[in-house]
Coordinates of C-alpha atoms and ligand atoms in Angstrom, one line a residue:
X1 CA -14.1 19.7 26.3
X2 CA -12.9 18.9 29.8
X3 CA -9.3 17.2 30.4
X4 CA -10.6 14.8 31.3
X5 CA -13.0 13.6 28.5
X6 CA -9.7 14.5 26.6
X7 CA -7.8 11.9 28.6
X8 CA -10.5 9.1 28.5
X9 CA -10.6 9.4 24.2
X10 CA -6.9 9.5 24.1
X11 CA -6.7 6.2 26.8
X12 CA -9.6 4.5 24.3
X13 CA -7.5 5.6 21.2
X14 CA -3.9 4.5 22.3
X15 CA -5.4 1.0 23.5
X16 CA -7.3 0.7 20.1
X17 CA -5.4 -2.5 18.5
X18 CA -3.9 -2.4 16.0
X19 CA -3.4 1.5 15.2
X20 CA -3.5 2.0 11.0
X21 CA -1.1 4.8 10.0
X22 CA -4.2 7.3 9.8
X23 CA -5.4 5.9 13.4
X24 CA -1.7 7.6 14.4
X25 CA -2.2 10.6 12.8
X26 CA -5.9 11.3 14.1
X27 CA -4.9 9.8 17.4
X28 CA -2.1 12.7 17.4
X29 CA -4.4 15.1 16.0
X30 CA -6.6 14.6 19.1
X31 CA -3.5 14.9 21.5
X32 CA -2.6 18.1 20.1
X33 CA -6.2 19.2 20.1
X34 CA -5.9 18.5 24.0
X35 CA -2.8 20.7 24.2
X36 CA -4.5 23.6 22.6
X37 CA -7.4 23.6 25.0
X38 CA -5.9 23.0 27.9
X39 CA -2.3 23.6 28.5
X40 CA -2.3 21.4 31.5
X41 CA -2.5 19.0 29.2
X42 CA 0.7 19.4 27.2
X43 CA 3.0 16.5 29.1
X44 CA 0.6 14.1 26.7
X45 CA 1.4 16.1 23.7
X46 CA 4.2 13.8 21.5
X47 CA 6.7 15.5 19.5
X48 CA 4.1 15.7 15.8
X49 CA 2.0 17.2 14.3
X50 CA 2.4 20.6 14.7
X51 CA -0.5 22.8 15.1
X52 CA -0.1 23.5 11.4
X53 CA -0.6 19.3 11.0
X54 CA -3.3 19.5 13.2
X55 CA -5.0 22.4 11.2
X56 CA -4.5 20.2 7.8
X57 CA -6.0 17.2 9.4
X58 CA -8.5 19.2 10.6
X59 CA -9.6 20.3 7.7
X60 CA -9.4 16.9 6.6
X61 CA -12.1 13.8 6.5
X62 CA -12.1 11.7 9.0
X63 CA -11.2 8.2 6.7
X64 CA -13.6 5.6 6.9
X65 CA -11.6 2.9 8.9
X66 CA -11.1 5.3 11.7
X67 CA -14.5 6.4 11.6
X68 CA -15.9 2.8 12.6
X69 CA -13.1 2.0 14.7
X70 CA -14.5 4.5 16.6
X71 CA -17.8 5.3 19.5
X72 CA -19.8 7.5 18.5
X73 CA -18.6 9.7 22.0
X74 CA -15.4 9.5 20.3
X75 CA -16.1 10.3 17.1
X76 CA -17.9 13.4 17.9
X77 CA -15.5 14.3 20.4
X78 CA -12.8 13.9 18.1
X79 CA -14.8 16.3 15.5
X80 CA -15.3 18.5 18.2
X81 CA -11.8 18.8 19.0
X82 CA -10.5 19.1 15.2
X83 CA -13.2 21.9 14.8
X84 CA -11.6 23.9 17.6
X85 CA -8.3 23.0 16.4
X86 CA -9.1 24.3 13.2
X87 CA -10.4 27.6 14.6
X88 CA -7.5 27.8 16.9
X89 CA -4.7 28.0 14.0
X90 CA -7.3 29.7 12.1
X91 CA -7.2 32.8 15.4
X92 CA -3.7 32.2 15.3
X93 CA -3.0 34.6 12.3
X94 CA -0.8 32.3 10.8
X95 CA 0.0 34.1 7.4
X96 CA 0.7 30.0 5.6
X97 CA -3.5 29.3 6.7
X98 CA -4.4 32.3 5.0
X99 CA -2.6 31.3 1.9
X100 CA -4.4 28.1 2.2
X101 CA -7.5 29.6 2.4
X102 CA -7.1 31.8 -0.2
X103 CA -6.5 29.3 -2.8
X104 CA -9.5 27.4 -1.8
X105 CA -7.8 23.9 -0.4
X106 CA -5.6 23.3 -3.6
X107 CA -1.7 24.2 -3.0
X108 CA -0.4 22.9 -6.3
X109 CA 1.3 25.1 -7.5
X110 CA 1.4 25.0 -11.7
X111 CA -1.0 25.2 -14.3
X112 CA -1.0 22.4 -15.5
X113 CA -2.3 21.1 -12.6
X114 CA -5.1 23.0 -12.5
X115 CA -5.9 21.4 -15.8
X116 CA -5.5 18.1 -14.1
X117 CA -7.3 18.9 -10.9
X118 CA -10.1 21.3 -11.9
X119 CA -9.4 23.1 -9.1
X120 CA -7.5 26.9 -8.9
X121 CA -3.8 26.7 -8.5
X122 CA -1.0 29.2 -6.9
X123 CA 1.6 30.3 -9.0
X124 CA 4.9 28.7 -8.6
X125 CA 6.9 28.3 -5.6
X126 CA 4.6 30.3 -2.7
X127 CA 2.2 28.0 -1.8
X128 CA 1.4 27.2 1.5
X129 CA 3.7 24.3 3.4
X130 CA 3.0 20.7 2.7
X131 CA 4.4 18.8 5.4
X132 CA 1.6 17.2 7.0
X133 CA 2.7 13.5 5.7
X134 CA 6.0 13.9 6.8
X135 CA 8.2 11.4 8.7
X136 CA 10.4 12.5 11.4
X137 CA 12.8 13.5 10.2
X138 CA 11.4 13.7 6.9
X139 CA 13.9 11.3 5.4
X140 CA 13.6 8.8 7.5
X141 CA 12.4 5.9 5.1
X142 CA 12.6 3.2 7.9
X143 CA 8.3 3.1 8.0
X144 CA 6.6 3.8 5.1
X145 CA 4.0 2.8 4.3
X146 CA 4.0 -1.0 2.7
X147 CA 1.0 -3.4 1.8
X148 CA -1.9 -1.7 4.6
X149 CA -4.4 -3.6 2.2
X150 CA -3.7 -6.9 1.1
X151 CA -5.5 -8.2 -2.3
X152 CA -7.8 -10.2 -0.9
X153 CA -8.8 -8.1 1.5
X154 CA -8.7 -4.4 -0.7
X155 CA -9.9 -1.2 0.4
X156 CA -12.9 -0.2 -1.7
X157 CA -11.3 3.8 -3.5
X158 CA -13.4 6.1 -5.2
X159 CA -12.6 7.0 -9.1
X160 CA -12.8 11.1 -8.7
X161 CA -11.5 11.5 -12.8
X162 CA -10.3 9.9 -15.8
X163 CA -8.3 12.2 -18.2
X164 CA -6.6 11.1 -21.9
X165 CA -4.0 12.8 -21.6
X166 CA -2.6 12.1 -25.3
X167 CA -2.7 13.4 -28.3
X168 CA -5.1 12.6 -31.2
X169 CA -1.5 10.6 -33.1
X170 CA -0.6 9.0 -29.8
X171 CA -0.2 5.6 -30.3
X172 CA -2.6 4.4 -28.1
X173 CA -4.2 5.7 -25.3
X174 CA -2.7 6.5 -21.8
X175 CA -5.0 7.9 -19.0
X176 CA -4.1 10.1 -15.6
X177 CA -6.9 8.3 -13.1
X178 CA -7.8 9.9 -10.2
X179 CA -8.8 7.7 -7.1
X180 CA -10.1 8.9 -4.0
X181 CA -8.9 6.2 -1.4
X182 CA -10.2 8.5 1.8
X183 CA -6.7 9.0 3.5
X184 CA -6.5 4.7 4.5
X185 CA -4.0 4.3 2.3
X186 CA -1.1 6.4 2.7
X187 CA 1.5 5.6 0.5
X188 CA 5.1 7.8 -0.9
X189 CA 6.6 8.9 -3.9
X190 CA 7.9 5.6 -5.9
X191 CA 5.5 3.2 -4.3
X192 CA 3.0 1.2 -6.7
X193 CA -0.7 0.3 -5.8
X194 CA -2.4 -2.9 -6.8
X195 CA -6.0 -2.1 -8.4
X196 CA -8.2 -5.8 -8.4
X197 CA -10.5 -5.7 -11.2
X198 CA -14.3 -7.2 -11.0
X199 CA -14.9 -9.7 -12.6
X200 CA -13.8 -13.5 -13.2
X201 CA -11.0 -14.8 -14.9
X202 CA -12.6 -16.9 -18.1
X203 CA -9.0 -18.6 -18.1
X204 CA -9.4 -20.2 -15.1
X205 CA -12.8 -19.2 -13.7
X206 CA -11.2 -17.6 -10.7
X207 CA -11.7 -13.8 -9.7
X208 CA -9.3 -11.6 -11.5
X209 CA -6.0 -11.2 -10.2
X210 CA -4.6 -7.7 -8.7
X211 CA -2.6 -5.9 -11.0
X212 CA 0.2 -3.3 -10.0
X213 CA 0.1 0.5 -11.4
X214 CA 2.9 3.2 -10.0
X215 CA 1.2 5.9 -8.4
X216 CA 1.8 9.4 -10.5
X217 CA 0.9 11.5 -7.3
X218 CA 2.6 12.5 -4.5
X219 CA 2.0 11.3 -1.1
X220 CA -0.1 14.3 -0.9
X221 CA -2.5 13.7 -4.1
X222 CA -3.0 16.0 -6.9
X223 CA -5.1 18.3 -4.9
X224 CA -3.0 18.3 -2.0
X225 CA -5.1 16.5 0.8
X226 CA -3.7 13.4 1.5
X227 CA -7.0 12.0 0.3
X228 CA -5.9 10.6 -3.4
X229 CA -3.6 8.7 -5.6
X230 CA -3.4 9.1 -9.3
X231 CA -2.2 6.5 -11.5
X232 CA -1.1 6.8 -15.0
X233 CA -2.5 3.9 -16.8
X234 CA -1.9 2.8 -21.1
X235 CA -5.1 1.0 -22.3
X236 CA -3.8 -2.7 -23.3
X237 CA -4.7 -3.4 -26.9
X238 CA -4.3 -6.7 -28.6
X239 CA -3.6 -6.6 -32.1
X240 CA -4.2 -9.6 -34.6
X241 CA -2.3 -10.3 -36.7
X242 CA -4.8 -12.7 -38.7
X243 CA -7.5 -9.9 -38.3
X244 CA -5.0 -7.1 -38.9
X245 CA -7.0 -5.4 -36.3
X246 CA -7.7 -4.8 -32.7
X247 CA -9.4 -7.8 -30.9
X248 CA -11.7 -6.4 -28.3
X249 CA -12.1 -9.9 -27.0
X250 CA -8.1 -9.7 -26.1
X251 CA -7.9 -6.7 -24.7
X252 CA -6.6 -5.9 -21.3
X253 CA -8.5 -6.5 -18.6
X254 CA -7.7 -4.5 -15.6
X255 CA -6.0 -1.3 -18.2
X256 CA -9.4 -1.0 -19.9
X257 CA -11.6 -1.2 -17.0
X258 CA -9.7 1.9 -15.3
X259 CA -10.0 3.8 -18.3
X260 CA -13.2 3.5 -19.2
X261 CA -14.4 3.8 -15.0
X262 CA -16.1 7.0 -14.8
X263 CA -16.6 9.3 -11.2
X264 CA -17.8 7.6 -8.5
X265 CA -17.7 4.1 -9.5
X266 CA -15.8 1.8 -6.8
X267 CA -12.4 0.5 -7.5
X268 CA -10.5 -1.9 -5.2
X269 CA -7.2 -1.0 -3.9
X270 CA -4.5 -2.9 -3.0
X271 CA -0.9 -2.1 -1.2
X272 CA 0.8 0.3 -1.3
X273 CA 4.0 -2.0 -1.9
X274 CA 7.5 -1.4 -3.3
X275 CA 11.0 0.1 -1.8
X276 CA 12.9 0.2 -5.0
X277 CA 12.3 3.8 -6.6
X278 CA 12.2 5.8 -3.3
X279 CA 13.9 8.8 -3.5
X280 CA 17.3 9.4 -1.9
X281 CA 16.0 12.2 0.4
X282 CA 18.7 12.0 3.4
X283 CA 21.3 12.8 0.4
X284 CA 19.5 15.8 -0.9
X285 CA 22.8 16.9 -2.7
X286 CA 22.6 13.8 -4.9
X287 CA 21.7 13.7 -8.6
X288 CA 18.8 11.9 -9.9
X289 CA 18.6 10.4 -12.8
X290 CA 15.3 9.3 -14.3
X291 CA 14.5 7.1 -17.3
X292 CA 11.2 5.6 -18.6
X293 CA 9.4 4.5 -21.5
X294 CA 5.6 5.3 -21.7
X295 CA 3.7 5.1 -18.5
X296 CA 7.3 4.2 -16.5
X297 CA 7.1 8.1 -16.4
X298 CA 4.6 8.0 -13.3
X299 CA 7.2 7.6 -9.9
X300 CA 9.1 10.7 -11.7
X301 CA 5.7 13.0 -11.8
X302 CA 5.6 12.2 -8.1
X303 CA 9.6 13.0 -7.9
X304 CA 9.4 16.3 -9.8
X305 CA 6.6 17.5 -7.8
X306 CA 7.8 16.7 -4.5
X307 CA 11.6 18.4 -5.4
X308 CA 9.9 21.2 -7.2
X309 CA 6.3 22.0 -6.8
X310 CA 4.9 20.9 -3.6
X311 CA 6.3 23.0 -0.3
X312 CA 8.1 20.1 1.8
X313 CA 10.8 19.6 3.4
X314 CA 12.1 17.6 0.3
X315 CA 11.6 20.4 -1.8
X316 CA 13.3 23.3 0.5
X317 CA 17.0 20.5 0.6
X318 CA 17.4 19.8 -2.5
X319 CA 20.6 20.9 -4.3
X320 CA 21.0 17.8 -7.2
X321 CA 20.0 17.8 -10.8
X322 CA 16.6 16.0 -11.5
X323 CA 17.3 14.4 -15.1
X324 CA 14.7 13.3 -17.1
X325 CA 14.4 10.7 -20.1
X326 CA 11.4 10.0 -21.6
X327 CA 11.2 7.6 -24.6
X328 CA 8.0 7.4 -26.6
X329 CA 6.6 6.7 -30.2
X330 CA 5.7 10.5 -31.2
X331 CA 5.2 13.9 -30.0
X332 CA 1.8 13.7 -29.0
X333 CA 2.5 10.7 -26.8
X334 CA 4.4 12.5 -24.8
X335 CA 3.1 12.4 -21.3
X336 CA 3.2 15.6 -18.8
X337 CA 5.2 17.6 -21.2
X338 CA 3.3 20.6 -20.0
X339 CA 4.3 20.2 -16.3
X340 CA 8.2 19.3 -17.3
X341 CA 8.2 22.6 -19.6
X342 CA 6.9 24.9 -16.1
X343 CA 9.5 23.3 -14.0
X344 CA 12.3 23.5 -16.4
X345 CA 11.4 27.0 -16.9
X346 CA 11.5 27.8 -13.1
X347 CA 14.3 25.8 -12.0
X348 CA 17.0 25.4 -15.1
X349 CA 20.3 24.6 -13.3
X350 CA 18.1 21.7 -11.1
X351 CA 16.1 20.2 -13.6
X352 CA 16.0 18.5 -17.3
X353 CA 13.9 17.1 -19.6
X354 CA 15.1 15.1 -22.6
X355 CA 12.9 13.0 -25.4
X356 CA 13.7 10.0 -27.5
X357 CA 10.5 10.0 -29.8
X358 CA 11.2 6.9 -32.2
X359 CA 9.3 7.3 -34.8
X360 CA 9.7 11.2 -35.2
X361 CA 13.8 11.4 -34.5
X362 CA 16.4 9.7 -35.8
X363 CA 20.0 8.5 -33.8
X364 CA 22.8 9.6 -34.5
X365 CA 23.4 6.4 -37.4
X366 CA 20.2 7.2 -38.9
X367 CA 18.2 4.9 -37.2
X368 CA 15.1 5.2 -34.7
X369 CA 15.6 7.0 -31.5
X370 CA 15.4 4.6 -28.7
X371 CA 16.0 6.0 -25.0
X372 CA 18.8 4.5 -25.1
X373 CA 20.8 6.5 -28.5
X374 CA 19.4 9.5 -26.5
X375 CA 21.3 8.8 -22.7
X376 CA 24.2 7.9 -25.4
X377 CA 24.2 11.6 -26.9
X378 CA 25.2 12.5 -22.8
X379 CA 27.1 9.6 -21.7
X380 CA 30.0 11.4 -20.2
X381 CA 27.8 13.4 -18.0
X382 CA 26.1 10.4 -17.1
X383 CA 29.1 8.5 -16.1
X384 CA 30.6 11.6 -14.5
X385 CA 27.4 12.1 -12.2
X386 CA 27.6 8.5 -11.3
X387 CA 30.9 8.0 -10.3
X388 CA 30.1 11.2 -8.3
X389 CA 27.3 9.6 -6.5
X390 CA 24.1 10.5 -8.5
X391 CA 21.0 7.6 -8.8
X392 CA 19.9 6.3 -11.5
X393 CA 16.2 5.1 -12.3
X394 CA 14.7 3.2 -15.1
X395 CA 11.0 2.5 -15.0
X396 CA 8.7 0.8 -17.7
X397 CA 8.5 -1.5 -20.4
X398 CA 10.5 -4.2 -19.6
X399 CA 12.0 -4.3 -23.3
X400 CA 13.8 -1.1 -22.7
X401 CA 16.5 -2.9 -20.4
X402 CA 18.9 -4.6 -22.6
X403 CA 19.2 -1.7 -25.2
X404 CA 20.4 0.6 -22.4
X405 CA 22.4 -2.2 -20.7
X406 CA 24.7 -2.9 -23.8
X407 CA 24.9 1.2 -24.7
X408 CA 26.2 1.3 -21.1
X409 CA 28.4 -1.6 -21.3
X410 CA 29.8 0.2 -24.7
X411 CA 30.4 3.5 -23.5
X412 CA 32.1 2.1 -20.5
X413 CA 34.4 -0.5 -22.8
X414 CA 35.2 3.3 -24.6
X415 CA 36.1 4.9 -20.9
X416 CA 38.5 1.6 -20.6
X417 CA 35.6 1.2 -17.8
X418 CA 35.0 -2.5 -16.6
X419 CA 30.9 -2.3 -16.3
X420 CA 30.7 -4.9 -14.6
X421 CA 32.6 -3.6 -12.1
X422 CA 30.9 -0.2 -12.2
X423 CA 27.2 -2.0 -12.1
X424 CA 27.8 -3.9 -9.5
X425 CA 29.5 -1.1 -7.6
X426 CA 25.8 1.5 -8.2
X427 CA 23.9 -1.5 -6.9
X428 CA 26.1 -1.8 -3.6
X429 CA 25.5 1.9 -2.8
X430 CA 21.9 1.5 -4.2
X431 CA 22.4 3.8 -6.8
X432 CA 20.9 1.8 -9.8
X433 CA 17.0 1.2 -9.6
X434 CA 15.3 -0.6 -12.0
X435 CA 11.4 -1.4 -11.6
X436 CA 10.1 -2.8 -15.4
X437 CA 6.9 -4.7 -16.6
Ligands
FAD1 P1 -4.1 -8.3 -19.1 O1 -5.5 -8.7 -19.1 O2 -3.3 -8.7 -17.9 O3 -3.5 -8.7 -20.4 C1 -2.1 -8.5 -20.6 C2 -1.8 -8.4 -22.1 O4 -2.1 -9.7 -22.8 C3 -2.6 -7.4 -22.8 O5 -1.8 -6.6 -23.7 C4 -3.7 -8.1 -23.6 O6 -4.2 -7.4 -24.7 C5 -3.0 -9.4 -23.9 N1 -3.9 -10.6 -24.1 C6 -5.0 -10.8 -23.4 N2 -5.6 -12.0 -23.9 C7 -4.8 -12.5 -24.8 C8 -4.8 -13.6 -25.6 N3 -5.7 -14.5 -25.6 N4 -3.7 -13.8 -26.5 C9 -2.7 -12.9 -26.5 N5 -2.7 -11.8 -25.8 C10 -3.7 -11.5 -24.9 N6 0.8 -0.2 -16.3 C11 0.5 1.1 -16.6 O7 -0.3 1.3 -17.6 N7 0.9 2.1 -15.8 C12 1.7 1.9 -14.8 O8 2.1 2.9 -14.1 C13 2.1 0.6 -14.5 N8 2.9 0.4 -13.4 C14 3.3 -0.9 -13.1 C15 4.2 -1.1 -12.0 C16 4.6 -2.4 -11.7 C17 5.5 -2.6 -10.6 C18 4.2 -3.4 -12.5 C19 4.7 -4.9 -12.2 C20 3.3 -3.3 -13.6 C21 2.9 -2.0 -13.9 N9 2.0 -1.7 -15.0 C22 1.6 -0.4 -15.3 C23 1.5 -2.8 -15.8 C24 0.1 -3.3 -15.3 O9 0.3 -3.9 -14.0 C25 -0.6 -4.3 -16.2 O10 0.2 -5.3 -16.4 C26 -1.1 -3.7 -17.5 O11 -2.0 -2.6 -17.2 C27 -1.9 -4.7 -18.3 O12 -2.9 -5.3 -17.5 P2 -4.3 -5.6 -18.1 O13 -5.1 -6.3 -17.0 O14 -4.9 -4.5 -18.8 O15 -4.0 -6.7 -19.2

């Protein structure tokens, strides 16, 4: 490739309106191509992606929207250039792209998410770096992704897998759904897609409306690529009380048609939205503290893999405890229990895991364990890591709020704490994040 071919696709790129987030990166990706073939070139080259970036978005599809924003000069120029940029770090002997290519594109780094992904993991801890969705610096939370595809206008994702993950006593069924959304929909840990089933609304003969699901991946996807989300999703039953059975003709719409999609069938995407249950990373020192109730367990999966499993820059600061509550009916509804055991076993001072299974335990007055009797059985530790600056999450049914509100509000009243005060004091120094359905 000559410079100047270089500088004629980067002039078409950079005057493309408007750019998409993936347009940036494979817009960058070319400019550092340029600057690894022709070092005259390197005044063009912007600070990112490093030739590591490049290699990973190299290696990566080109996504669809960028694809037909494109000539087809530029496109095969541009897969030229990743090609060569690919080689290049390949000829580089970089020890991390060996790594990479010894475990065969997947980096995650437990078990149990080889399980999930089907694909060969690395044991814990010395994968290769993941830091090709990174913002600079990687805290900075000022553009993250937020709403790239509106619902009336969805991107059209992929279903790659759809997994029960409970047991055979679960009540009910929850599902880990992977979707393949082609790299056009960047999202971060915390954020929540919209999914807009088929179909028309026999209530008011409208097309179904979008309905929000938090993603259970991180920005990266279960297999590390940057290509997929995974959503955690609780089939929604309706039970009759006249027929003192289920009522297929009730059930939920947009819950059941996720679980029952199967690989390859077309699912449209919405979003990504929400700000609320980011994570804290430019106070990497700070203690998180995370609470759900069924399927409100899905931002914390992307949480514990980014501060534990995955190799980012996240990972490598953090210095808090990651506390987990997770309130369900019984043992075999436990979601991820498998991947919470493998962290807590490799990091024990930086991470916890405690259940409240209702109808298997009992609180301390004999009576079910709700999340909320179990945060009470640590309630000074709670309170101390609070007023010490940790963040505290609650995620899922909505129900679960006013139970761990009033145990709050008592173990303050006990502390000769005003809670009102105190509440009002974690929201200010957005501390307290609470994102229920
Ligand atoms: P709908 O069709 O919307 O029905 C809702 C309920 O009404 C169902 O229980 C259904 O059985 C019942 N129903 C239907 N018809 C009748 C009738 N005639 N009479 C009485 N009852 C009836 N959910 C997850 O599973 N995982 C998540 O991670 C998740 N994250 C979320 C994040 C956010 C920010 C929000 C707002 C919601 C989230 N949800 C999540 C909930 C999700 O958006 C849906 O609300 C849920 O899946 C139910 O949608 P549905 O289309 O299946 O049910």
């Amino acid at each position: 490739m000559t410079k100047a071919s270089m500088l004629h696709l980067t002039f078409q790129l950079t005057h493309s309106p408007p750019l998409s987030i993936s347009q940036i990166y494979t817009m960058r990706l070319s400019l550092t191509v340029s600057a690894l073939l022709a070092s005259s070139a390197v005044a063009f080259v912007p600070p990112m992606p490093s030739t590591r970036q490049a290699t990973h978005l190299a290696s990566a599809r080109i996504p669809d929207n960028v694809r037909k924003s494109l000539s087809a000069d530029q496109l095969k120029t541009l897969e030229v250039a990743a090609e060569q940029a690919s080689k290049a770090a390949a000829a580089d002997l970089d020890p991390w792209f060996g790594e990479a290519e010894a475990d065969d594109g997947s980096f995650a780094s437990f078990s149990s998410l080889e399980s999930m992904t089907g694909k060969p993991a690395a044991a814990g801890g010395t994968s290769g770096a993941q830091d090709f969705l990174e913002a600079n610096p990687y805290f900075d939370q000022s553009n993250i992704p937020l709403n790239t595809y509106k619902n009336k206008e969805p991107h059209t994702g992929k279903i790659v897998s759809v997994k029960r993950i409970v047991g055979p006593k679960a009540t009910g069924e929850t599902c880990h759904i992977i979707i393949d959304h082609g790299g056009a929909m960047p999202y971060w840990e915390g954020q929540s897609y919209g999914v807009v089933p088929p179909g028309i609304n026999p209530k008011n003969g409208k097309p179904n409306n979008v309905r929000l699901y938090s993603i259970a991946s991180t920005r990266y996807g279960d297999d590390m690529k940057g290509q997929t989300a995974s959503l955690c999703v609780r089939r929604a039953t309706y039970w009759c009380p006249e027929l003192k059975a289920e009522d297929p003709a009730k059930k939920g719409i947009c819950s059941n048609y996720l679980c029952d999609a199967k690989p390859g069938d077309s699912v449209a995407l919405a979003g990504p939205t929400g700000k609320v249950m980011l994570i804290p990373e430019k106070t990497p020192e700070a203690d998180l503290i995370m609470v759900a109730t069924g399927t409100g367990i899905a931002p914390y999966r992307t949480f514990v893999r980014r501060l534990f499993v995955e190799d980012t820059p996240a990972r490598k600061a953090f210095k808090g405890l990651a506390w987990l509550f997770l309130g369900v009916a019984n043992k075999d509804s436990l979601l991820y229990d498998d991947e919470w055991q493998e962290v807590k076993k490799a990091y024990p001072n930086n991470f916890r895991v405690d259940y409240a299974l209702s109808r298997e335990q009992e609180n301390k007055k004999g009576g079910k364990m709700y999340i909320q009797d179990k945060m009470e059985e640590y309630a000074d530790e709670i309170f101390d890591r609070l007023s010490k600056g940790a963040h505290i999450y609650f995620c899922g049914l909505k129900g679960m709020m006013p139970g761990i509100q009033d145990t709050l509000e008592r173990v303050a009243q006990e502390k000769g704490i005003e809670w009102k005060d105190m509440l009002e004091g974690l929201k200010k120094n957005h501390q307290w994040h609470v994102e229920v359905y």
